[in-house]
Structures are given as C-alpha cells and as structure tokens.
mmCIF file of C-alpha atoms in Angstrom:
data_model
loop_
_atom_site.group_PDB
_atom_site.id
_atom_site.type_symbol
_atom_site.label_atom_id
_atom_site.label_comp_id
_atom_site.label_asym_id
_atom_site.label_seq_id
_atom_site.Cartn_x
_atom_site.Cartn_y
_atom_site.Cartn_z
ATOM 1 C CA UNK A 10 7.654 -62.186 81.137
ATOM 2 C CA UNK A 11 11.277 -62.815 82.013
ATOM 3 C CA UNK A 12 10.502 -66.284 83.286
ATOM 4 C CA UNK A 13 8.683 -67.181 80.082
ATOM 5 C CA UNK A 14 11.612 -66.030 77.908
ATOM 6 C CA UNK A 15 14.100 -68.035 79.978
ATOM 7 C CA UNK A 16 11.903 -71.142 79.817
ATOM 8 C CA UNK A 17 11.519 -70.790 76.045
ATOM 9 C CA UNK A 18 15.301 -70.383 75.695
ATOM 10 C CA UNK A 19 16.013 -73.515 77.813
ATOM 11 C CA UNK A 20 13.433 -75.490 75.832
ATOM 12 C CA UNK A 21 15.040 -74.393 72.559
ATOM 13 C CA UNK A 22 18.475 -75.548 73.754
ATOM 14 C CA UNK A 23 17.159 -78.955 74.793
ATOM 15 C CA UNK A 24 15.531 -79.569 71.426
ATOM 16 C CA UNK A 25 18.462 -78.138 69.477
ATOM 17 C CA UNK A 26 20.852 -81.034 70.299
ATOM 18 C CA UNK A 27 21.521 -83.918 67.918
ATOM 19 C CA UNK A 28 23.499 -87.138 68.273
ATOM 20 C CA UNK A 29 25.254 -88.931 65.437
ATOM 21 C CA UNK A 30 27.165 -92.184 65.385
ATOM 22 C CA UNK A 31 29.696 -93.620 62.985
ATOM 23 C CA UNK A 32 30.591 -97.301 62.817
ATOM 24 C CA UNK A 33 34.232 -98.352 62.929
ATOM 25 C CA UNK A 34 35.472 -101.713 61.701
ATOM 26 C CA UNK A 35 38.863 -103.031 62.700
ATOM 27 C CA UNK A 36 40.800 -106.246 62.394
ATOM 28 C CA UNK A 37 43.466 -107.599 64.707
ATOM 29 C CA UNK A 38 45.075 -110.583 63.029
ATOM 30 C CA UNK A 39 46.353 -113.587 64.924
ATOM 31 C CA UNK A 40 50.051 -112.954 65.565
ATOM 32 C CA UNK A 41 52.579 -115.662 66.391
ATOM 33 C CA UNK A 42 56.217 -114.512 66.251
ATOM 34 C CA UNK A 43 59.172 -116.192 67.950
ATOM 35 C CA UNK A 44 62.857 -115.250 68.085
ATOM 36 C CA UNK A 45 66.100 -116.145 69.859
ATOM 37 C CA UNK A 46 68.131 -113.165 71.054
ATOM 38 C CA UNK A 47 70.731 -111.842 70.698
ATOM 39 C CA UNK A 48 71.170 -114.196 67.717
ATOM 40 C CA UNK A 49 70.821 -117.791 66.593
ATOM 41 C CA UNK A 50 74.538 -118.514 66.551
ATOM 42 C CA UNK A 51 75.888 -121.954 67.411
ATOM 43 C CA UNK A 52 77.418 -122.509 70.835
ATOM 44 C CA UNK A 53 79.483 -125.352 72.298
ATOM 45 C CA UNK A 54 79.203 -127.352 75.496
ATOM 46 C CA UNK A 55 81.763 -129.911 76.652
ATOM 47 C CA UNK A 56 82.637 -132.386 79.374
ATOM 48 C CA UNK A 57 85.765 -132.307 81.548
ATOM 49 C CA UNK A 58 87.935 -135.406 81.814
ATOM 50 C CA UNK A 59 88.830 -136.247 85.431
ATOM 51 C CA UNK A 60 92.456 -135.839 86.470
ATOM 52 C CA UNK A 61 92.302 -138.704 88.957
ATOM 53 C CA UNK A 62 91.368 -142.300 88.217
ATOM 54 C CA UNK A 63 88.063 -143.272 89.738
ATOM 55 C CA UNK A 64 86.520 -139.795 89.493
ATOM 56 C CA UNK A 65 83.572 -139.195 87.199
ATOM 57 C CA UNK A 66 83.456 -137.110 84.044
ATOM 58 C CA UNK A 67 81.932 -133.709 84.850
ATOM 59 C CA UNK A 68 80.751 -130.611 83.090
ATOM 60 C CA UNK A 69 80.943 -127.035 84.215
ATOM 61 C CA UNK A 70 80.070 -125.873 80.733
ATOM 62 C CA UNK A 71 76.845 -123.878 80.469
ATOM 63 C CA UNK A 72 75.396 -121.369 78.072
ATOM 64 C CA UNK A 73 72.966 -118.745 79.320
ATOM 65 C CA UNK A 74 73.408 -116.133 76.591
ATOM 66 C CA UNK A 75 70.194 -116.930 74.707
ATOM 67 C CA UNK A 76 66.810 -115.300 75.313
ATOM 68 C CA UNK A 77 63.429 -116.364 74.001
ATOM 69 C CA UNK A 78 61.369 -113.422 72.660
ATOM 70 C CA UNK A 79 57.834 -113.592 71.262
ATOM 71 C CA UNK A 80 54.778 -111.604 70.220
ATOM 72 C CA UNK A 81 51.361 -113.227 70.446
ATOM 73 C CA UNK A 82 47.817 -112.127 69.613
ATOM 74 C CA UNK A 83 45.474 -115.063 70.117
ATOM 75 C CA UNK A 84 41.870 -115.748 69.105
ATOM 76 C CA UNK A 85 39.282 -115.597 71.917
ATOM 77 C CA UNK A 86 39.583 -118.406 74.497
ATOM 78 C CA UNK A 87 42.925 -119.615 73.079
ATOM 79 C CA UNK A 88 46.299 -119.850 74.782
ATOM 80 C CA UNK A 89 49.644 -120.855 73.352
ATOM 81 C CA UNK A 90 52.755 -122.661 74.468
ATOM 82 C CA UNK A 91 56.352 -122.814 73.311
ATOM 83 C CA UNK A 92 57.866 -126.232 72.772
ATOM 84 C CA UNK A 93 61.495 -127.241 72.314
ATOM 85 C CA UNK A 94 62.963 -130.377 70.771
ATOM 86 C CA UNK A 95 66.250 -131.639 69.389
ATOM 87 C CA UNK A 96 66.798 -132.305 65.709
ATOM 88 C CA UNK A 97 69.664 -134.774 65.371
ATOM 89 C CA UNK A 98 71.088 -137.428 67.656
ATOM 90 C CA UNK A 99 72.567 -136.811 71.084
ATOM 91 C CA UNK A 100 75.566 -138.969 72.010
ATOM 92 C CA UNK A 101 74.578 -142.084 73.948
ATOM 93 C CA UNK A 102 74.261 -141.482 77.685
ATOM 94 C CA UNK A 103 74.371 -137.675 77.335
ATOM 95 C CA UNK A 104 71.510 -135.307 78.216
ATOM 96 C CA UNK A 105 71.032 -131.735 77.053
ATOM 97 C CA UNK A 106 69.239 -129.869 79.837
ATOM 98 C CA UNK A 107 67.360 -126.628 79.234
ATOM 99 C CA UNK A 108 66.436 -124.406 82.187
ATOM 100 C CA UNK A 109 63.915 -121.690 81.336
ATOM 101 C CA UNK A 110 63.952 -118.782 83.798
ATOM 102 C CA UNK A 111 60.883 -116.732 84.702
ATOM 103 C CA UNK A 112 59.939 -114.024 82.232
ATOM 104 C CA UNK A 113 61.744 -110.714 82.753
ATOM 105 C CA UNK A 114 62.465 -107.372 81.139
ATOM 106 C CA UNK A 115 60.128 -105.284 79.029
ATOM 107 C CA UNK A 116 56.836 -106.511 77.677
ATOM 108 C CA UNK A 117 53.234 -106.838 78.756
ATOM 109 C CA UNK A 118 50.217 -109.091 78.571
ATOM 110 C CA UNK A 119 49.827 -112.744 79.447
ATOM 111 C CA UNK A 120 53.436 -113.791 78.836
ATOM 112 C CA UNK A 121 53.000 -117.340 80.156
ATOM 113 C CA UNK A 122 54.908 -119.348 82.741
ATOM 114 C CA UNK A 123 58.151 -121.274 82.552
ATOM 115 C CA UNK A 124 58.095 -125.063 82.705
ATOM 116 C CA UNK A 125 61.405 -124.955 84.612
ATOM 117 C CA UNK A 126 64.110 -127.408 83.556
ATOM 118 C CA UNK A 127 63.551 -130.088 80.931
ATOM 119 C CA UNK A 128 65.794 -132.724 79.362
ATOM 120 C CA UNK A 129 65.536 -132.078 75.638
ATOM 121 C CA UNK A 130 64.728 -134.942 73.276
ATOM 122 C CA UNK A 131 63.467 -135.480 69.739
ATOM 123 C CA UNK A 132 59.886 -135.084 71.010
ATOM 124 C CA UNK A 133 58.617 -131.510 71.492
ATOM 125 C CA UNK A 134 58.200 -130.577 75.156
ATOM 126 C CA UNK A 135 56.455 -127.512 76.553
ATOM 127 C CA UNK A 136 58.943 -125.014 77.978
ATOM 128 C CA UNK A 137 56.561 -122.012 78.340
ATOM 129 C CA UNK A 138 52.820 -122.487 78.966
ATOM 130 C CA UNK A 139 49.657 -120.340 79.031
ATOM 131 C CA UNK A 140 50.681 -117.559 76.654
ATOM 132 C CA UNK A 141 47.889 -115.170 75.712
ATOM 133 C CA UNK A 142 47.982 -111.790 74.061
ATOM 134 C CA UNK A 143 51.459 -110.556 74.944
ATOM 135 C CA UNK A 144 54.924 -109.461 73.934
ATOM 136 C CA UNK A 145 58.208 -109.993 75.773
ATOM 137 C CA UNK A 146 60.302 -107.096 74.560
ATOM 138 C CA UNK A 147 63.035 -107.587 71.998
ATOM 139 C CA UNK A 148 66.625 -108.678 72.490
ATOM 140 C CA UNK A 149 68.762 -109.994 75.324
ATOM 141 C CA UNK A 150 67.479 -109.415 78.867
ATOM 142 C CA UNK A 151 63.858 -109.547 77.657
ATOM 143 C CA UNK A 152 61.606 -112.587 77.703
ATOM 144 C CA UNK A 153 62.831 -115.942 78.940
ATOM 145 C CA UNK A 154 66.529 -116.566 79.622
ATOM 146 C CA UNK A 155 67.589 -120.023 78.433
ATOM 147 C CA UNK A 156 70.360 -121.927 80.218
ATOM 148 C CA UNK A 157 71.811 -125.024 78.562
ATOM 149 C CA UNK A 158 73.900 -127.624 80.402
ATOM 150 C CA UNK A 159 75.125 -131.107 79.633
ATOM 151 C CA UNK A 160 74.376 -134.016 81.899
ATOM 152 C CA UNK A 161 75.155 -137.697 81.991
ATOM 153 C CA UNK A 162 72.059 -139.843 81.897
ATOM 154 C CA UNK A 163 73.753 -143.236 81.585
ATOM 155 C CA UNK A 164 77.505 -143.715 82.184
ATOM 156 C CA UNK A 165 77.522 -147.142 80.518
ATOM 157 C CA UNK A 166 76.566 -145.578 77.152
ATOM 158 C CA UNK A 167 79.323 -142.915 77.099
ATOM 159 C CA UNK A 168 81.705 -143.031 74.137
ATOM 160 C CA UNK A 169 84.400 -140.634 72.998
ATOM 161 C CA UNK A 170 82.569 -138.626 70.318
ATOM 162 C CA UNK A 171 81.424 -135.267 69.094
ATOM 163 C CA UNK A 172 77.870 -134.467 68.106
ATOM 164 C CA UNK A 173 76.004 -131.521 66.625
ATOM 165 C CA UNK A 174 72.287 -131.033 67.213
ATOM 166 C CA UNK A 175 69.794 -128.304 66.454
ATOM 167 C CA UNK A 176 67.234 -127.091 68.981
ATOM 168 C CA UNK A 177 63.837 -126.403 67.426
ATOM 169 C CA UNK A 178 61.424 -123.979 69.144
ATOM 170 C CA UNK A 179 57.737 -123.793 68.174
ATOM 171 C CA UNK A 180 55.029 -121.360 69.323
ATOM 172 C CA UNK A 181 51.790 -123.334 69.029
ATOM 173 C CA UNK A 182 48.118 -122.944 70.008
ATOM 174 C CA UNK A 183 46.938 -125.187 72.851
#
C-alpha cells in the first residue's frame, strides 16, 4: 500500500507542472558617435628656421594631446572605418602627418585597428579600420591617441606663410 501511495504522489507531481512563455521584443538602434578628447580646441605646429646657412628647415613641433573616442553599434555583417581629411589648403610643399596609435584605455568590443601614419590631404583617408560593435571609453587616454607633425614634402614649393586648416573626421560604414 505504501508503494502505491508514493507512486500516485510522484505521478501527481509530474502532471502538476506547467510551462509558460512570454515573448520579448527589443530594438538596438544603429549607433555611430565620434568625439575628439579632451576637446576640439585649435592647436599650432611650426617649423624651425636653421641657424646656419646650408642647413634645412626642421620641425620638432608635435601635438599628441588629442584622442579619438567612438561608440558603434553596427547592423549584422557591417563594419565601419574612421576617415580623416583636411578642409582648407596646406602651404605648398608642407605635409601634415597624422600618426594613429593602437587603441588603448577603457572600452570593449571590436574597436578596429589603426592605419598607422598617413599624410593628410583633402581626400578622406582611412585612419581606423574594421570597427564593429564597440566603445572606446570617454576622454583622454581612451581610444586612439592622435599625433600630428609637420613635414616637408617638396622644398622647392616652400614659401614664408601661415595657414589654418580644419581636420575632418568621419565614422562611416564600409
């Protein structure tokens, strides 16, 4: 009799269970945000005049205080890149070089890879490639450190002058 009662009790428990489900809908929008840290203030670079005839004009002027920060949520099978270009005219014979360091600091996801050093021009050039869903962290010391230097591309075109240009960054789908 005891065995029958236990079997009936176990059978009752097995048939007494129920399972329910509830659907959940969610939306993750495409996100494409780009920023320069710590700010977008203007900076200056300059050349040094030689002190001895026959020596070349040089530059020891660099700026590495700017950091590229971004947040990216991409559609399936899509990657992004960041391009940089110059708006305005560089003085003849002068190059503006941009070195993009490897990503560092806070952040997670597919934060892309640096294109290294590029000579900026009026045509957009990729400076960070293969960005997926990611964020770099916010502010200086997060993301990609940018180092700007001047170079001489053609001595015969050099003229005594001052120029102001704007660097334009774009986060774009590949």
